[in-house]
Amino acid sequence: MKILNKKIIAETNQIKIVRFEIYSPLIASKGNPGQFVMVMADSHSERIPLTLVDRDSKSQSITLIAQEAGFSTRRLARLQAGDSLFSILGPLGQPTEKKNYGKVILIGGGVGIAEIYPIAKAYKKYGNQITVIVGAKTKDLLILRKELEEISDSFYVTTDDGSAGSKGFVTDRLKELIDKENYDFVYAVGPLVMMKAVSDTSKEKEIKTAVSLSVLMVDATGMCGCCRVTVAGQTKFTCIDGPEFDAHEINWQEVIRRNNMYIDKEKHICKLDKLNKNEK
Ligand code: FES
C-alpha cells in the first residue's frame, strides 16, 4: 500500500486534484473497469471510495485520482510518494458490462472525468464507437484530456467559464449531439446534479443511460445500508449492487437529498482540520 508516485494533475485556488500510483499487487491483478476501492489515508480518516482509474500488472500498481473535497480527501492529498496508506480494500462493486452497444457517448464532469477513462478504454476495446464529452469549471481543472482524446472517435470539451472548449455545460453538448444523430448508449460520471441533468436529457430521446454513483459509502461491503438508493422502486446498495445503475430508474430527488445531509458537518470538520494543521 505504498505510494509509488504522486502528482498534482489539476489545481486552482480552491480545488486540487491528485493522482496516486499505489503498490497493490492483489488489486492490480483483479480489478476491472467500473470497480472501486475504499481507502483510508490514515487512522483518523474516513473510508473513501475511489474509482480504479488504471492498473498495471507489471509494476503491480493501481492508479487512483482524488479531488480534495472534504476532511479525508484533504488528508489523502497530503500524503507523498514513499508514504503508505493506512488501508485499502478492493476491488469492490460490479464491473461495467463490457459489450458492444454501438454508438456510445461518455460524459465526465469534474473529477468524474477520471472515472470515465477506464470505461472509455473498455468500451473502445469492445468495438464501440465512442464520443467523449468532458466538462469542468475552468481549463485548469480538465484532467486526462490527452489520454481521452487519443482513444475517442470524437472528443468535446466544455467549461463553465469558456476558458477551454465551448462555454456551457456537458448537457448542452449532449443535447446538440443527440438532436443531430442517433446514439445507442450514454454513460455519465460527475456531480449528482450533472448526472441527473444528463439523465433527463437522454431520457427525452429514450437513449439507455448508465451513471456511476458512489454516495455516502461507509463500510462498502453491504453491511451498513448507508449507500442505499432507490432504483426502479427497489432499494439497492451502491457498494455491492452498483456503482453503475440505469440513470432513468434512479430516484434522483432522494439521492441528492441524502447526499446533502452531511454537507454542513463536513464543512465543520474541514474547518477544524485546517485549524489543527495550522497549530502544528
Ligand atoms: Fe454500507 Fe454500502 S456502504 S452498505
CSV table of C-alpha atoms and ligand atoms in Angstrom, one decimal:
chain,number,residue,atom,x,y,z
A,1,MET,CA,0.0,0.0,0.0
A,2,LYS,CA,3.0,2.2,-0.5
A,3,ILE,CA,2.5,5.3,-2.7
A,4,LEU,CA,4.9,4.9,-5.6
A,5,ASN,CA,4.1,8.2,-7.3
A,6,LYS,CA,2.0,11.2,-6.5
A,7,LYS,CA,1.3,14.1,-8.9
A,8,ILE,CA,-1.0,17.1,-8.7
A,9,ILE,CA,-2.7,17.0,-12.0
A,10,ALA,CA,-5.0,20.0,-11.6
A,11,GLU,CA,-5.1,22.9,-9.3
A,12,THR,CA,-6.8,26.2,-8.8
A,13,ASN,CA,-7.0,28.4,-5.7
A,14,GLN,CA,-9.8,26.3,-4.3
A,15,ILE,CA,-9.5,22.9,-5.8
A,16,LYS,CA,-6.7,20.4,-6.1
A,17,ILE,CA,-6.9,17.0,-8.0
A,18,VAL,CA,-4.2,14.5,-7.2
A,19,ARG,CA,-3.1,11.2,-8.9
A,20,PHE,CA,-1.6,8.4,-6.9
A,21,GLU,CA,0.1,5.3,-8.2
A,22,ILE,CA,-0.1,2.7,-5.4
A,23,TYR,CA,1.7,-0.6,-5.0
A,24,SER,CA,-1.1,-3.1,-4.5
A,25,PRO,CA,-0.4,-6.5,-6.2
A,26,LEU,CA,-3.7,-8.2,-5.4
A,27,ILE,CA,-6.0,-5.3,-6.6
A,28,ALA,CA,-3.8,-4.8,-9.6
A,29,SER,CA,-4.3,-8.4,-10.6
A,30,LYS,CA,-8.1,-8.5,-10.0
A,31,GLY,CA,-9.6,-5.0,-10.7
A,32,ASN,CA,-11.9,-4.3,-13.6
A,33,PRO,CA,-13.2,-1.1,-15.2
A,34,GLY,CA,-16.1,0.3,-13.2
A,35,GLN,CA,-14.9,-1.1,-9.9
A,36,PHE,CA,-13.6,1.0,-7.0
A,37,VAL,CA,-11.5,0.7,-3.8
A,38,MET,CA,-12.1,2.0,-0.3
A,39,VAL,CA,-9.1,4.0,1.0
A,40,MET,CA,-8.2,5.3,4.4
A,41,ALA,CA,-5.3,7.8,4.3
A,42,ASP,CA,-4.5,7.5,8.0
A,43,SER,CA,-6.1,6.2,11.1
A,44,HIS,CA,-8.2,9.4,11.7
A,45,SER,CA,-9.6,9.5,8.2
A,46,GLU,CA,-12.9,8.2,6.9
A,47,ARG,CA,-13.0,5.4,4.4
A,48,ILE,CA,-13.5,7.0,0.9
A,49,PRO,CA,-14.5,5.2,-2.3
A,50,LEU,CA,-12.2,5.9,-5.3
A,51,THR,CA,-12.5,4.5,-8.7
A,52,LEU,CA,-9.8,2.2,-10.1
A,53,VAL,CA,-8.6,4.5,-12.9
A,54,ASP,CA,-5.9,2.2,-14.1
A,55,ARG,CA,-3.9,-0.9,-13.1
A,56,ASP,CA,-0.5,-2.2,-14.2
A,57,SER,CA,0.2,-5.8,-13.6
A,58,LYS,CA,3.9,-5.3,-14.4
A,59,SER,CA,4.5,-2.8,-11.6
A,60,GLN,CA,1.7,-4.4,-9.6
A,61,SER,CA,0.3,-0.9,-9.0
A,62,ILE,CA,-3.1,0.8,-9.3
A,63,THR,CA,-3.9,4.4,-10.2
A,64,LEU,CA,-6.3,6.4,-8.2
A,65,ILE,CA,-7.4,10.1,-8.7
A,66,ALA,CA,-8.9,12.1,-5.9
A,67,GLN,CA,-10.1,15.7,-5.6
A,68,GLU,CA,-9.7,17.5,-2.3
A,69,ALA,CA,-13.3,17.8,-1.3
A,70,GLY,CA,-13.5,17.2,2.4
A,71,PHE,CA,-11.7,16.1,5.6
A,72,SER,CA,-10.5,12.7,4.4
A,73,THR,CA,-9.6,13.6,0.8
A,74,ARG,CA,-7.5,16.6,2.2
A,75,ARG,CA,-5.6,14.2,4.4
A,76,LEU,CA,-5.1,11.8,1.5
A,77,ALA,CA,-3.8,14.7,-0.7
A,78,ARG,CA,-1.2,15.5,2.0
A,79,LEU,CA,0.5,12.1,1.6
A,80,GLN,CA,3.6,11.9,-0.5
A,81,ALA,CA,5.4,9.2,-2.6
A,82,GLY,CA,7.1,6.8,-0.2
A,83,ASP,CA,4.2,7.1,2.4
A,84,SER,CA,1.8,4.2,2.9
A,85,LEU,CA,-2.0,4.3,3.0
A,86,PHE,CA,-3.5,3.2,6.3
A,87,SER,CA,-5.7,0.8,4.5
A,88,ILE,CA,-7.1,-0.1,1.1
A,89,LEU,CA,-9.9,-2.5,0.3
A,90,GLY,CA,-10.9,-3.8,-3.1
A,91,PRO,CA,-11.7,-4.3,-5.9
A,92,LEU,CA,-15.3,-3.5,-4.9
A,93,GLY,CA,-18.6,-3.1,-6.8
A,94,GLN,CA,-19.7,-4.6,-10.0
A,95,PRO,CA,-17.5,-4.2,-13.1
A,96,THR,CA,-19.0,-2.3,-16.0
A,97,GLU,CA,-20.7,-4.6,-18.6
A,98,LYS,CA,-18.2,-5.0,-21.5
A,99,LYS,CA,-20.2,-5.2,-24.6
A,100,ASN,CA,-20.7,-3.6,-28.0
A,101,TYR,CA,-23.6,-1.1,-27.6
A,102,GLY,CA,-22.7,0.6,-30.9
A,103,LYS,CA,-22.5,4.4,-30.7
A,104,VAL,CA,-21.8,5.5,-27.1
A,105,ILE,CA,-21.5,8.9,-25.6
A,106,LEU,CA,-19.3,9.0,-22.4
A,107,ILE,CA,-19.6,12.1,-20.2
A,108,GLY,CA,-17.2,13.1,-17.4
A,109,GLY,CA,-17.7,16.1,-15.2
A,110,GLY,CA,-15.0,17.4,-12.8
A,111,VAL,CA,-13.1,14.6,-11.2
A,112,GLY,CA,-15.7,12.2,-12.8
A,113,ILE,CA,-13.5,12.6,-15.9
A,114,ALA,CA,-11.1,10.2,-14.2
A,115,GLU,CA,-13.9,7.6,-13.8
A,116,ILE,CA,-14.8,7.8,-17.4
A,117,TYR,CA,-11.3,6.9,-18.6
A,118,PRO,CA,-11.3,3.2,-17.7
A,119,ILE,CA,-14.8,2.8,-19.0
A,120,ALA,CA,-13.9,4.5,-22.3
A,121,LYS,CA,-10.9,2.2,-22.8
A,122,ALA,CA,-13.1,-0.9,-22.1
A,123,TYR,CA,-15.8,0.2,-24.5
A,124,LYS,CA,-13.3,1.0,-27.2
A,125,LYS,CA,-11.8,-2.4,-26.8
A,126,TYR,CA,-15.2,-4.0,-27.3
A,127,GLY,CA,-15.7,-2.2,-30.7
A,128,ASN,CA,-17.9,0.7,-29.6
A,129,GLN,CA,-17.7,4.0,-31.4
A,130,ILE,CA,-17.1,6.4,-28.6
A,131,THR,CA,-17.8,10.1,-28.3
A,132,VAL,CA,-16.4,11.7,-25.1
A,133,ILE,CA,-17.6,14.9,-23.6
A,134,VAL,CA,-15.6,16.3,-20.7
A,135,GLY,CA,-16.6,19.3,-18.6
A,136,ALA,CA,-15.1,21.3,-15.8
A,137,LYS,CA,-15.5,24.7,-14.2
A,138,THR,CA,-12.4,26.0,-15.9
A,139,LYS,CA,-9.5,24.9,-18.1
A,140,ASP,CA,-7.1,24.3,-15.2
A,141,LEU,CA,-9.4,21.6,-13.9
A,142,LEU,CA,-9.6,19.5,-17.0
A,143,ILE,CA,-7.9,16.2,-16.4
A,144,LEU,CA,-6.8,13.3,-18.6
A,145,ARG,CA,-7.7,15.4,-21.7
A,146,LYS,CA,-4.9,14.0,-23.8
A,147,GLU,CA,-5.5,10.4,-22.8
A,148,LEU,CA,-9.2,10.5,-23.5
A,149,GLU,CA,-8.8,12.4,-26.8
A,150,GLU,CA,-6.4,9.7,-28.0
A,151,ILE,CA,-8.9,6.9,-27.6
A,152,SER,CA,-12.1,8.8,-28.6
A,153,ASP,CA,-13.6,8.8,-32.1
A,154,SER,CA,-15.0,12.3,-31.3
A,155,PHE,CA,-14.0,14.4,-28.3
A,156,TYR,CA,-15.6,17.6,-26.9
A,157,VAL,CA,-14.7,19.9,-24.1
A,158,THR,CA,-17.0,22.3,-22.2
A,159,THR,CA,-16.1,24.7,-19.4
A,160,ASP,CA,-18.4,26.8,-17.3
A,161,ASP,CA,-16.2,29.9,-18.0
A,162,GLY,CA,-15.4,29.2,-21.6
A,163,SER,CA,-11.6,29.0,-20.9
A,164,ALA,CA,-11.4,25.8,-23.0
A,165,GLY,CA,-13.7,24.2,-25.5
A,166,SER,CA,-17.2,25.6,-25.6
A,167,LYS,CA,-18.7,27.7,-22.8
A,168,GLY,CA,-21.5,25.9,-21.1
A,169,PHE,CA,-22.4,22.5,-19.6
A,170,VAL,CA,-21.8,19.0,-20.8
A,171,THR,CA,-25.6,18.6,-21.3
A,172,ASP,CA,-25.6,21.5,-23.8
A,173,ARG,CA,-23.2,19.4,-26.0
A,174,LEU,CA,-25.1,16.2,-25.3
A,175,LYS,CA,-28.3,17.8,-26.5
A,176,GLU,CA,-26.7,19.1,-29.7
A,177,LEU,CA,-25.3,15.6,-30.5
A,178,ILE,CA,-28.4,13.6,-29.8
A,179,ASP,CA,-30.6,16.1,-31.7
A,180,LYS,CA,-28.4,15.5,-34.8
A,181,GLU,CA,-27.6,11.8,-34.7
A,182,ASN,CA,-28.8,8.6,-33.2
A,183,TYR,CA,-26.8,7.1,-30.3
A,184,ASP,CA,-27.2,3.8,-28.6
A,185,PHE,CA,-25.9,4.4,-25.1
A,186,VAL,CA,-24.9,7.2,-22.7
A,187,TYR,CA,-22.6,6.8,-19.7
A,188,ALA,CA,-22.0,9.7,-17.3
A,189,VAL,CA,-20.0,10.3,-14.1
A,190,GLY,CA,-19.7,13.5,-12.2
A,191,PRO,CA,-21.6,15.6,-9.7
A,192,LEU,CA,-25.1,14.3,-8.9
A,193,VAL,CA,-26.8,17.3,-10.4
A,194,MET,CA,-24.8,16.8,-13.6
A,195,MET,CA,-25.7,13.1,-13.8
A,196,LYS,CA,-29.4,13.9,-13.2
A,197,ALA,CA,-29.3,16.6,-16.0
A,198,VAL,CA,-27.7,14.0,-18.4
A,199,SER,CA,-30.3,11.5,-17.4
A,200,ASP,CA,-33.2,14.0,-18.0
A,201,THR,CA,-31.7,14.9,-21.4
A,202,SER,CA,-31.1,11.4,-22.7
A,203,LYS,CA,-34.5,10.3,-21.4
A,204,GLU,CA,-36.2,12.6,-23.9
A,205,LYS,CA,-34.7,10.6,-26.7
A,206,GLU,CA,-35.1,7.3,-24.9
A,207,ILE,CA,-31.3,6.5,-25.0
A,208,LYS,CA,-30.4,3.9,-22.4
A,209,THR,CA,-28.1,5.7,-19.9
A,210,ALA,CA,-25.9,4.5,-17.0
A,211,VAL,CA,-24.3,6.5,-14.3
A,212,SER,CA,-21.8,5.6,-11.6
A,213,LEU,CA,-22.9,6.5,-8.0
A,214,SER,CA,-20.7,6.5,-5.0
A,215,VAL,CA,-22.9,8.2,-2.5
A,216,LEU,CA,-22.4,8.0,1.3
A,217,MET,CA,-20.5,4.8,1.5
A,218,VAL,CA,-19.2,3.7,4.9
A,219,ASP,CA,-18.2,0.0,5.0
A,220,ALA,CA,-18.7,-0.7,1.3
A,221,THR,CA,-19.5,-4.3,2.0
A,222,GLY,CA,-23.3,-4.2,2.0
A,223,MET,CA,-23.5,-4.3,5.8
A,224,CYS,CA,-24.4,-0.7,6.9
A,225,GLY,CA,-27.0,0.3,4.4
A,226,CYS,CA,-25.7,3.9,4.2
A,227,CYS,CA,-25.3,3.8,0.5
A,228,ARG,CA,-28.8,2.8,-0.3
A,229,VAL,CA,-30.6,4.3,-3.3
A,230,THR,CA,-33.9,3.5,-4.9
A,231,VAL,CA,-33.7,2.2,-8.4
A,232,ALA,CA,-36.8,1.1,-10.3
A,233,GLY,CA,-38.7,1.2,-7.0
A,234,GLN,CA,-36.3,-1.2,-5.3
A,235,THR,CA,-33.7,-0.5,-2.6
A,236,LYS,CA,-30.2,-1.1,-3.9
A,237,PHE,CA,-26.8,-0.6,-2.3
A,238,THR,CA,-24.4,1.3,-4.4
A,239,CYS,CA,-21.4,-0.6,-2.9
A,240,ILE,CA,-22.4,-4.1,-3.9
A,241,ASP,CA,-25.2,-3.7,-6.4
A,242,GLY,CA,-23.5,-0.7,-8.1
A,243,PRO,CA,-21.9,1.6,-8.5
A,244,GLU,CA,-23.4,1.6,-12.0
A,245,PHE,CA,-27.2,2.0,-12.3
A,246,ASP,CA,-29.7,2.7,-15.0
A,247,ALA,CA,-30.0,6.5,-14.8
A,248,HIS,CA,-33.6,6.6,-15.9
A,249,GLU,CA,-34.7,4.4,-13.0
A,250,ILE,CA,-32.9,6.2,-10.1
A,251,ASN,CA,-34.9,8.3,-7.6
A,252,TRP,CA,-32.7,11.3,-8.1
A,253,GLN,CA,-34.5,13.6,-5.6
A,254,GLU,CA,-33.9,11.0,-2.8
A,255,VAL,CA,-30.2,10.6,-3.8
A,256,ILE,CA,-29.5,14.3,-3.9
A,257,ARG,CA,-31.4,14.9,-0.6
A,258,ARG,CA,-29.4,12.2,1.2
A,259,ASN,CA,-26.1,13.3,-0.2
A,260,ASN,CA,-26.7,16.9,1.0
A,261,MET,CA,-27.5,15.7,4.6
A,262,TYR,CA,-23.9,15.8,5.8
A,263,ILE,CA,-22.5,18.9,3.9
A,264,ASP,CA,-22.6,21.2,6.9
A,265,LYS,CA,-20.9,18.6,9.2
A,266,GLU,CA,-18.2,18.0,6.5
A,267,LYS,CA,-17.5,21.8,6.3
A,268,HIS,CA,-17.3,22.0,10.1
A,269,ILE,CA,-14.8,19.1,10.3
A,270,CYS,CA,-12.7,20.6,7.5
A,271,LYS,CA,-12.5,23.9,9.4
A,272,LEU,CA,-11.3,22.1,12.5
A,273,ASP,CA,-8.8,20.1,10.5
A,274,LYS,CA,-7.4,23.3,9.0
A,275,LEU,CA,-7.0,24.8,12.5
A,276,ASN,CA,-5.2,21.7,13.7
A,277,LYS,CA,-2.9,21.8,10.7
A,278,ASN,CA,-2.0,25.4,11.4
A,279,GLU,CA,-1.3,24.7,15.0
A,280,LYS,CA,1.4,22.1,14.1
B,1,FES,FE1,-22.6,0.2,3.7
B,1,FES,FE2,-22.9,0.1,1.1
B,1,FES,S1,-21.6,1.3,2.2
B,1,FES,S2,-24.0,-1.0,2.7
